[in-house]
Amino acid sequence: MTNFIYAPEIAKLGHVALVSANIEKSLWFFKEILGLEETAVEDGTHYLRGWGDFEHHSLSIRSGDTSYIDHIGWKAKRRDDLEQFASLLEEKGTNVDWIESGVEKGQGRAIRFQLPSGHKFEIYYDMEKPKGEGKNKTLLKNQSHKAWAKGISARRIDHVNIATNAELEPVSNFITNTLGFKLREYLVDSDDKQLGAWMSVTNLVHDLAVMKDPNAPTTHQMHHLAFWLDNAQDMLRAADILSEHEVEFVGPGKHGISQAIYLYVIDPGSGLRIELFSNGYLIFEPDWEPIKWTLEDKIALTYWGENTSQANRSTIKG
């Protein structure tokens, strides 16, 4: 058994690596409609981020025969946490692959591994933090890009939601017990089995959620990727922009779980569902007790507004 001076920790969600079957449509959607900024293009991979994201990228997109999520990247709190996590994961029987510095543009050395569900995670520490240049340069020293340059202009990446057709508890337990996430809210069925788990390493209600989807084609699907908008007025503006470009969406509405305003839209290039997300609450209590919801709690997923069951399902593997 490895003895740690401290437990390795994940600091935040870093990025999602998307492979798109129609990269032209995906780039149009993410750059022109969602308003993400492109920081680099290398070996066919486009690196994007929101105007409030500081690291080199929060989304990468490359072309593929089919659409899927190559990996979800998480930033460690300390550089030494990479070795610590690698040892911890291997002790628990999880295979770990080391990714050398520079393989992913702007990123230092990293580890990759799979959850019990098959979802591929990456943990890194070092990442470049370039500033926007030229027309993208902002007057604000505490911001990476000029805001409202184009499209919806999402501020930053917010969270990821993954789906599985397998039992949920082994996945959520691995995430909390091995990776150090805290369970914030959860939904159970009539047999008290988890249908959804919302977990975080920050003060957010969730940096990561896991959903049970019996109709999912695999154990490792992507439910959605979320980007943050500052307020409900930004959400209404986003709805106008999507309508003007004849892009269908579901919402706006408000979740009971997380208390956030939502709007769901599908990337036309990859089929990935994107959630635009705002106004959720923050958790500062160190002794927070997870909130339990049941199927009888009709407001859990939709407090008001267009029902989330009407949102188109993401069709890509996670």
CSV table of C-alpha atoms in Angstrom, one decimal:
chain,number,residue,atom,x,y,z
A,1,MET,CA,0.0,0.0,0.0
A,2,THR,CA,1.4,3.4,-1.0
A,3,ASN,CA,1.6,5.9,1.8
A,4,PHE,CA,1.0,9.5,0.7
A,5,ILE,CA,2.1,12.6,2.6
A,6,TYR,CA,-1.2,14.0,1.3
A,7,ALA,CA,-4.0,12.7,-0.8
A,8,PRO,CA,-3.7,13.6,-4.5
A,9,GLU,CA,-6.4,16.1,-5.5
A,10,ILE,CA,-8.1,17.3,-8.7
A,11,ALA,CA,-8.5,21.1,-8.8
A,12,LYS,CA,-11.0,21.6,-11.6
A,13,LEU,CA,-12.4,20.5,-14.9
A,14,GLY,CA,-9.9,21.3,-17.7
A,15,HIS,CA,-11.1,20.4,-21.1
A,16,VAL,CA,-13.0,17.9,-23.3
A,17,ALA,CA,-11.3,16.4,-26.4
A,18,LEU,CA,-14.0,15.9,-29.1
A,19,VAL,CA,-13.7,13.9,-32.3
A,20,SER,CA,-16.3,15.1,-34.9
A,21,ALA,CA,-17.6,13.3,-38.0
A,22,ASN,CA,-18.2,16.7,-39.6
A,23,ILE,CA,-15.6,19.1,-38.2
A,24,GLU,CA,-16.6,21.9,-40.5
A,25,LYS,CA,-20.1,22.1,-38.9
A,26,SER,CA,-18.6,21.6,-35.4
A,27,LEU,CA,-16.2,24.5,-35.9
A,28,TRP,CA,-18.9,26.7,-37.2
A,29,PHE,CA,-21.1,25.9,-34.2
A,30,PHE,CA,-18.5,26.2,-31.5
A,31,LYS,CA,-16.7,29.3,-33.0
A,32,GLU,CA,-19.4,31.3,-34.7
A,33,ILE,CA,-22.5,30.4,-32.7
A,34,LEU,CA,-21.2,29.5,-29.2
A,35,GLY,CA,-18.4,32.1,-29.7
A,36,LEU,CA,-15.4,30.1,-28.4
A,37,GLU,CA,-12.0,31.5,-29.4
A,38,GLU,CA,-9.4,29.4,-31.3
A,39,THR,CA,-6.0,29.5,-29.6
A,40,ALA,CA,-4.2,27.1,-32.0
A,41,VAL,CA,-4.5,24.5,-34.8
A,42,GLU,CA,-1.9,21.7,-34.9
A,43,ASP,CA,-1.9,18.4,-36.7
A,44,GLY,CA,-5.6,18.8,-37.6
A,45,THR,CA,-6.7,19.5,-34.0
A,46,HIS,CA,-8.4,22.8,-33.2
A,47,TYR,CA,-8.0,24.2,-29.7
A,48,LEU,CA,-10.8,26.4,-28.4
A,49,ARG,CA,-11.7,28.2,-25.1
A,50,GLY,CA,-14.2,30.6,-23.7
A,51,TRP,CA,-13.3,34.2,-23.1
A,52,GLY,CA,-13.1,33.6,-19.4
A,53,ASP,CA,-11.0,30.3,-19.6
A,54,PHE,CA,-7.4,30.9,-18.7
A,55,GLU,CA,-5.8,27.7,-19.8
A,56,HIS,CA,-4.7,27.0,-23.4
A,57,HIS,CA,-8.0,25.2,-24.3
A,58,SER,CA,-11.2,24.0,-22.7
A,59,LEU,CA,-12.3,22.1,-25.9
A,60,SER,CA,-10.3,20.5,-28.7
A,61,ILE,CA,-11.8,19.2,-31.9
A,62,ARG,CA,-10.4,16.9,-34.6
A,63,SER,CA,-11.9,15.1,-37.5
A,64,GLY,CA,-12.9,11.4,-37.4
A,65,ASP,CA,-15.0,8.8,-39.2
A,66,THR,CA,-17.3,8.8,-36.2
A,67,SER,CA,-18.0,11.3,-33.4
A,68,TYR,CA,-16.9,10.5,-29.9
A,69,ILE,CA,-15.2,11.9,-26.8
A,70,ASP,CA,-11.5,11.0,-26.8
A,71,HIS,CA,-11.0,12.0,-23.2
A,72,ILE,CA,-12.1,14.4,-20.5
A,73,GLY,CA,-9.2,16.4,-18.9
A,74,TRP,CA,-8.9,17.4,-15.3
A,75,LYS,CA,-6.2,19.7,-13.7
A,76,ALA,CA,-4.5,18.4,-10.6
A,77,LYS,CA,-3.8,20.7,-7.7
A,78,ARG,CA,-0.1,19.9,-7.6
A,79,ARG,CA,2.4,18.6,-10.2
A,80,ASP,CA,3.3,15.7,-7.8
A,81,ASP,CA,-0.3,14.6,-7.8
A,82,LEU,CA,0.2,13.0,-11.2
A,83,GLU,CA,2.6,10.4,-9.8
A,84,GLN,CA,0.3,10.0,-6.7
A,85,PHE,CA,-2.8,9.4,-8.8
A,86,ALA,CA,-0.9,7.0,-11.1
A,87,SER,CA,0.2,4.9,-8.1
A,88,LEU,CA,-3.3,5.0,-6.5
A,89,LEU,CA,-5.1,4.0,-9.7
A,90,GLU,CA,-2.6,1.2,-10.4
A,91,GLU,CA,-3.0,-0.2,-6.8
A,92,LYS,CA,-6.7,-0.4,-7.5
A,93,GLY,CA,-6.2,-2.3,-10.7
A,94,THR,CA,-6.7,0.6,-13.2
A,95,ASN,CA,-4.4,0.7,-16.1
A,96,VAL,CA,-2.6,4.1,-16.5
A,97,ASP,CA,-1.0,5.5,-19.6
A,98,TRP,CA,1.4,8.4,-19.5
A,99,ILE,CA,1.1,11.1,-22.1
A,100,GLU,CA,4.2,13.1,-22.7
A,101,SER,CA,4.5,16.8,-22.7
A,102,GLY,CA,3.5,18.4,-26.0
A,103,VAL,CA,1.4,15.5,-27.3
A,104,GLU,CA,-1.6,17.7,-26.5
A,105,LYS,CA,-0.9,21.2,-27.6
A,106,GLY,CA,0.0,23.6,-24.7
A,107,GLN,CA,-0.1,20.8,-22.1
A,108,GLY,CA,2.6,19.1,-20.0
A,109,ARG,CA,2.9,15.5,-19.0
A,110,ALA,CA,-0.4,13.8,-18.1
A,111,ILE,CA,-2.0,10.4,-17.2
A,112,ARG,CA,-4.9,8.8,-18.9
A,113,PHE,CA,-7.1,6.0,-17.6
A,114,GLN,CA,-10.7,4.6,-17.8
A,115,LEU,CA,-13.5,4.7,-15.3
A,116,PRO,CA,-15.2,1.3,-14.5
A,117,SER,CA,-17.8,2.4,-17.2
A,118,GLY,CA,-15.1,2.9,-19.8
A,119,HIS,CA,-15.1,6.7,-19.9
A,120,LYS,CA,-11.6,8.0,-20.5
A,121,PHE,CA,-10.2,10.6,-18.1
A,122,GLU,CA,-7.0,12.5,-18.2
A,123,ILE,CA,-5.2,14.3,-15.3
A,124,TYR,CA,-2.6,16.9,-16.0
A,125,TYR,CA,-1.0,19.9,-14.1
A,126,ASP,CA,1.1,22.0,-16.5
A,127,MET,CA,-0.8,24.0,-19.1
A,128,GLU,CA,0.0,27.1,-21.0
A,129,LYS,CA,-2.1,30.2,-20.4
A,130,PRO,CA,-1.8,32.4,-23.5
A,131,LYS,CA,-3.5,35.8,-23.7
A,132,GLY,CA,-5.7,36.8,-26.6
A,133,GLU,CA,-3.9,38.9,-29.2
A,134,GLY,CA,-4.9,41.5,-31.8
A,135,LYS,CA,-8.7,42.0,-32.1
A,136,ASN,CA,-9.1,39.4,-29.2
A,137,LYS,CA,-6.9,41.3,-26.7
A,138,THR,CA,-8.8,42.6,-23.7
A,139,LEU,CA,-8.1,45.7,-21.6
A,140,LEU,CA,-8.7,43.6,-18.5
A,141,LYS,CA,-5.6,42.0,-17.0
A,142,ASN,CA,-7.7,39.4,-15.2
A,143,GLN,CA,-9.3,38.1,-18.4
A,144,SER,CA,-7.9,36.0,-21.3
A,145,HIS,CA,-10.0,37.3,-24.2
A,146,LYS,CA,-12.2,40.2,-25.1
A,147,ALA,CA,-15.8,39.4,-24.1
A,148,TRP,CA,-18.8,39.4,-26.5
A,149,ALA,CA,-16.6,39.2,-29.6
A,150,LYS,CA,-19.0,37.0,-31.4
A,151,GLY,CA,-22.0,34.7,-31.1
A,152,ILE,CA,-23.3,33.6,-27.7
A,153,SER,CA,-19.9,34.3,-26.2
A,154,ALA,CA,-19.8,31.6,-23.5
A,155,ARG,CA,-17.5,32.6,-20.6
A,156,ARG,CA,-16.0,29.3,-19.6
A,157,ILE,CA,-16.4,25.5,-19.5
A,158,ASP,CA,-18.6,24.5,-16.5
A,159,HIS,CA,-19.1,20.8,-16.2
A,160,VAL,CA,-19.5,17.5,-17.9
A,161,ASN,CA,-22.3,14.9,-17.6
A,162,ILE,CA,-21.5,11.3,-18.6
A,163,ALA,CA,-24.0,8.5,-19.1
A,164,THR,CA,-23.9,4.7,-18.8
A,165,ASN,CA,-26.3,1.8,-19.2
A,166,ALA,CA,-24.5,-0.1,-16.4
A,167,GLU,CA,-25.2,0.2,-12.7
A,168,LEU,CA,-24.3,3.7,-11.5
A,169,GLU,CA,-23.0,3.1,-8.0
A,170,PRO,CA,-19.7,1.4,-9.0
A,171,VAL,CA,-19.0,4.4,-11.2
A,172,SER,CA,-19.9,7.2,-8.8
A,173,ASN,CA,-18.1,5.3,-5.9
A,174,PHE,CA,-14.9,5.1,-8.0
A,175,ILE,CA,-15.2,8.9,-8.7
A,176,THR,CA,-15.7,9.8,-5.1
A,177,ASN,CA,-13.4,7.2,-3.4
A,178,THR,CA,-10.5,7.1,-5.8
A,179,LEU,CA,-10.6,10.6,-7.5
A,180,GLY,CA,-11.7,12.6,-4.5
A,181,PHE,CA,-14.9,14.1,-5.8
A,182,LYS,CA,-17.6,15.1,-3.2
A,183,LEU,CA,-21.2,13.8,-3.8
A,184,ARG,CA,-23.5,16.9,-3.7
A,185,GLU,CA,-26.9,15.7,-4.9
A,186,TYR,CA,-28.2,12.4,-6.1
A,187,LEU,CA,-31.4,10.9,-7.6
A,188,VAL,CA,-32.6,7.4,-6.8
A,189,ASP,CA,-35.3,5.0,-8.2
A,190,SER,CA,-38.0,3.2,-6.2
A,191,ASP,CA,-35.4,0.6,-5.2
A,192,ASP,CA,-33.1,3.3,-3.8
A,193,LYS,CA,-30.6,2.7,-6.6
A,194,GLN,CA,-28.8,5.7,-8.1
A,195,LEU,CA,-30.1,7.2,-11.3
A,196,GLY,CA,-27.9,10.2,-11.2
A,197,ALA,CA,-25.1,11.6,-9.1
A,198,TRP,CA,-23.8,15.2,-9.1
A,199,MET,CA,-20.3,15.6,-7.8
A,200,SER,CA,-17.6,18.3,-7.5
A,201,VAL,CA,-14.1,19.1,-6.5
A,202,THR,CA,-14.8,22.8,-6.4
A,203,ASN,CA,-17.5,24.9,-4.8
A,204,LEU,CA,-19.8,24.2,-7.8
A,205,VAL,CA,-22.7,21.9,-7.2
A,206,HIS,CA,-21.2,19.7,-9.9
A,207,ASP,CA,-18.1,19.6,-12.0
A,208,LEU,CA,-19.1,16.1,-13.0
A,209,ALA,CA,-22.4,14.3,-13.2
A,210,VAL,CA,-23.1,10.7,-14.0
A,211,MET,CA,-26.5,9.5,-15.3
A,212,LYS,CA,-28.1,6.1,-15.7
A,213,ASP,CA,-29.5,5.6,-19.2
A,214,PRO,CA,-30.8,2.1,-19.8
A,215,ASN,CA,-31.3,2.9,-23.5
A,216,ALA,CA,-27.7,4.0,-24.0
A,217,PRO,CA,-25.9,1.8,-26.6
A,218,THR,CA,-22.8,1.5,-24.4
A,219,THR,CA,-21.5,1.8,-20.9
A,220,HIS,CA,-19.6,5.0,-21.8
A,221,GLN,CA,-21.8,7.6,-23.4
A,222,MET,CA,-21.5,11.4,-23.2
A,223,HIS,CA,-24.7,13.0,-21.8
A,224,HIS,CA,-23.6,16.6,-22.3
A,225,LEU,CA,-20.9,19.2,-22.0
A,226,ALA,CA,-21.8,22.5,-20.3
A,227,PHE,CA,-20.6,26.1,-20.8
A,228,TRP,CA,-21.3,28.9,-18.3
A,229,LEU,CA,-23.2,32.1,-19.1
A,230,ASP,CA,-23.2,34.8,-16.5
A,231,ASN,CA,-26.9,35.3,-16.0
A,232,ALA,CA,-30.5,34.5,-17.2
A,233,GLN,CA,-30.4,37.5,-19.5
A,234,ASP,CA,-27.4,36.0,-21.3
A,235,MET,CA,-29.5,32.8,-21.7
A,236,LEU,CA,-32.3,34.7,-23.4
A,237,ARG,CA,-29.8,36.3,-25.7
A,238,ALA,CA,-28.4,32.9,-26.5
A,239,ALA,CA,-31.9,31.7,-27.4
A,240,ASP,CA,-32.3,34.6,-29.8
A,241,ILE,CA,-29.0,33.9,-31.5
A,242,LEU,CA,-29.8,30.2,-31.9
A,243,SER,CA,-33.2,31.0,-33.3
A,244,GLU,CA,-31.7,33.6,-35.7
A,245,HIS,CA,-29.4,30.9,-37.1
A,246,GLU,CA,-32.2,28.3,-37.2
A,247,VAL,CA,-30.5,26.0,-34.6
A,248,GLU,CA,-33.1,24.0,-32.6
A,249,PHE,CA,-32.8,24.0,-28.8
A,250,VAL,CA,-34.7,22.9,-25.7
A,251,GLY,CA,-35.3,25.5,-22.9
A,252,PRO,CA,-34.8,27.8,-21.2
A,253,GLY,CA,-35.9,26.2,-18.0
A,254,LYS,CA,-34.7,25.7,-14.4
A,255,HIS,CA,-33.4,22.5,-12.7
A,256,GLY,CA,-34.4,21.6,-9.2
A,257,ILE,CA,-31.1,19.8,-8.7
A,258,SER,CA,-28.4,22.6,-9.0
A,259,GLN,CA,-31.1,25.3,-9.2
A,260,ALA,CA,-29.5,26.3,-12.5
A,261,ILE,CA,-31.1,27.9,-15.6
A,262,TYR,CA,-30.5,25.7,-18.6
A,263,LEU,CA,-30.8,25.5,-22.4
A,264,TYR,CA,-29.8,22.4,-24.5
A,265,VAL,CA,-28.6,22.4,-28.0
A,266,ILE,CA,-26.9,19.8,-30.3
A,267,ASP,CA,-23.7,20.4,-32.1
A,268,PRO,CA,-24.7,19.7,-35.7
A,269,GLY,CA,-21.3,18.4,-36.6
A,270,SER,CA,-20.8,15.7,-33.9
A,271,GLY,CA,-24.2,15.2,-32.3
A,272,LEU,CA,-22.8,16.2,-28.9
A,273,ARG,CA,-25.4,17.8,-26.7
A,274,ILE,CA,-24.3,21.1,-25.2
A,275,GLU,CA,-25.9,22.7,-22.1
A,276,LEU,CA,-25.8,26.4,-21.6
A,277,PHE,CA,-25.8,26.9,-17.9
A,278,SER,CA,-26.3,29.7,-15.4
A,279,ASN,CA,-27.4,30.8,-12.0
A,280,GLY,CA,-26.7,27.6,-10.1
A,281,TYR,CA,-25.8,27.8,-6.4
A,282,LEU,CA,-22.4,27.4,-4.7
A,283,ILE,CA,-21.4,25.2,-1.8
A,284,PHE,CA,-19.0,26.5,0.9
A,285,GLU,CA,-20.0,24.3,3.8
A,286,PRO,CA,-17.2,21.8,4.6
A,287,ASP,CA,-19.7,19.4,6.3
A,288,TRP,CA,-22.2,19.4,3.3
A,289,GLU,CA,-24.6,16.4,3.4
A,290,PRO,CA,-25.6,15.1,-0.1
A,291,ILE,CA,-29.1,16.0,-1.1
A,292,LYS,CA,-31.3,12.9,-2.0
A,293,TRP,CA,-34.0,13.2,-4.6
A,294,THR,CA,-36.5,10.5,-5.6
A,295,LEU,CA,-38.7,9.9,-8.7
A,296,GLU,CA,-41.6,11.3,-6.7
A,297,ASP,CA,-39.8,14.6,-6.6
A,298,LYS,CA,-41.1,15.9,-9.9
A,299,ILE,CA,-39.1,19.1,-9.8
A,300,ALA,CA,-35.7,17.4,-9.5
A,301,LEU,CA,-34.7,17.7,-13.1
A,302,THR,CA,-37.2,20.4,-14.2
A,303,TYR,CA,-38.3,23.0,-11.6
A,304,TRP,CA,-40.0,25.0,-14.4
A,305,GLY,CA,-39.8,25.5,-18.1
A,306,GLU,CA,-39.5,23.1,-21.0
A,307,ASN,CA,-39.0,19.6,-19.7
A,308,THR,CA,-35.5,18.2,-20.0
A,309,SER,CA,-36.9,14.8,-21.2
A,310,GLN,CA,-37.6,16.6,-24.4
A,311,ALA,CA,-34.0,17.5,-24.9
A,312,ASN,CA,-32.4,15.5,-27.8
A,313,ARG,CA,-30.0,12.8,-26.5
A,314,SER,CA,-26.3,13.2,-27.2
A,315,THR,CA,-25.5,10.4,-29.7
A,316,ILE,CA,-21.8,10.1,-29.1
A,317,LYS,CA,-19.6,7.8,-27.0
A,318,GLY,CA,-17.8,9.2,-24.0
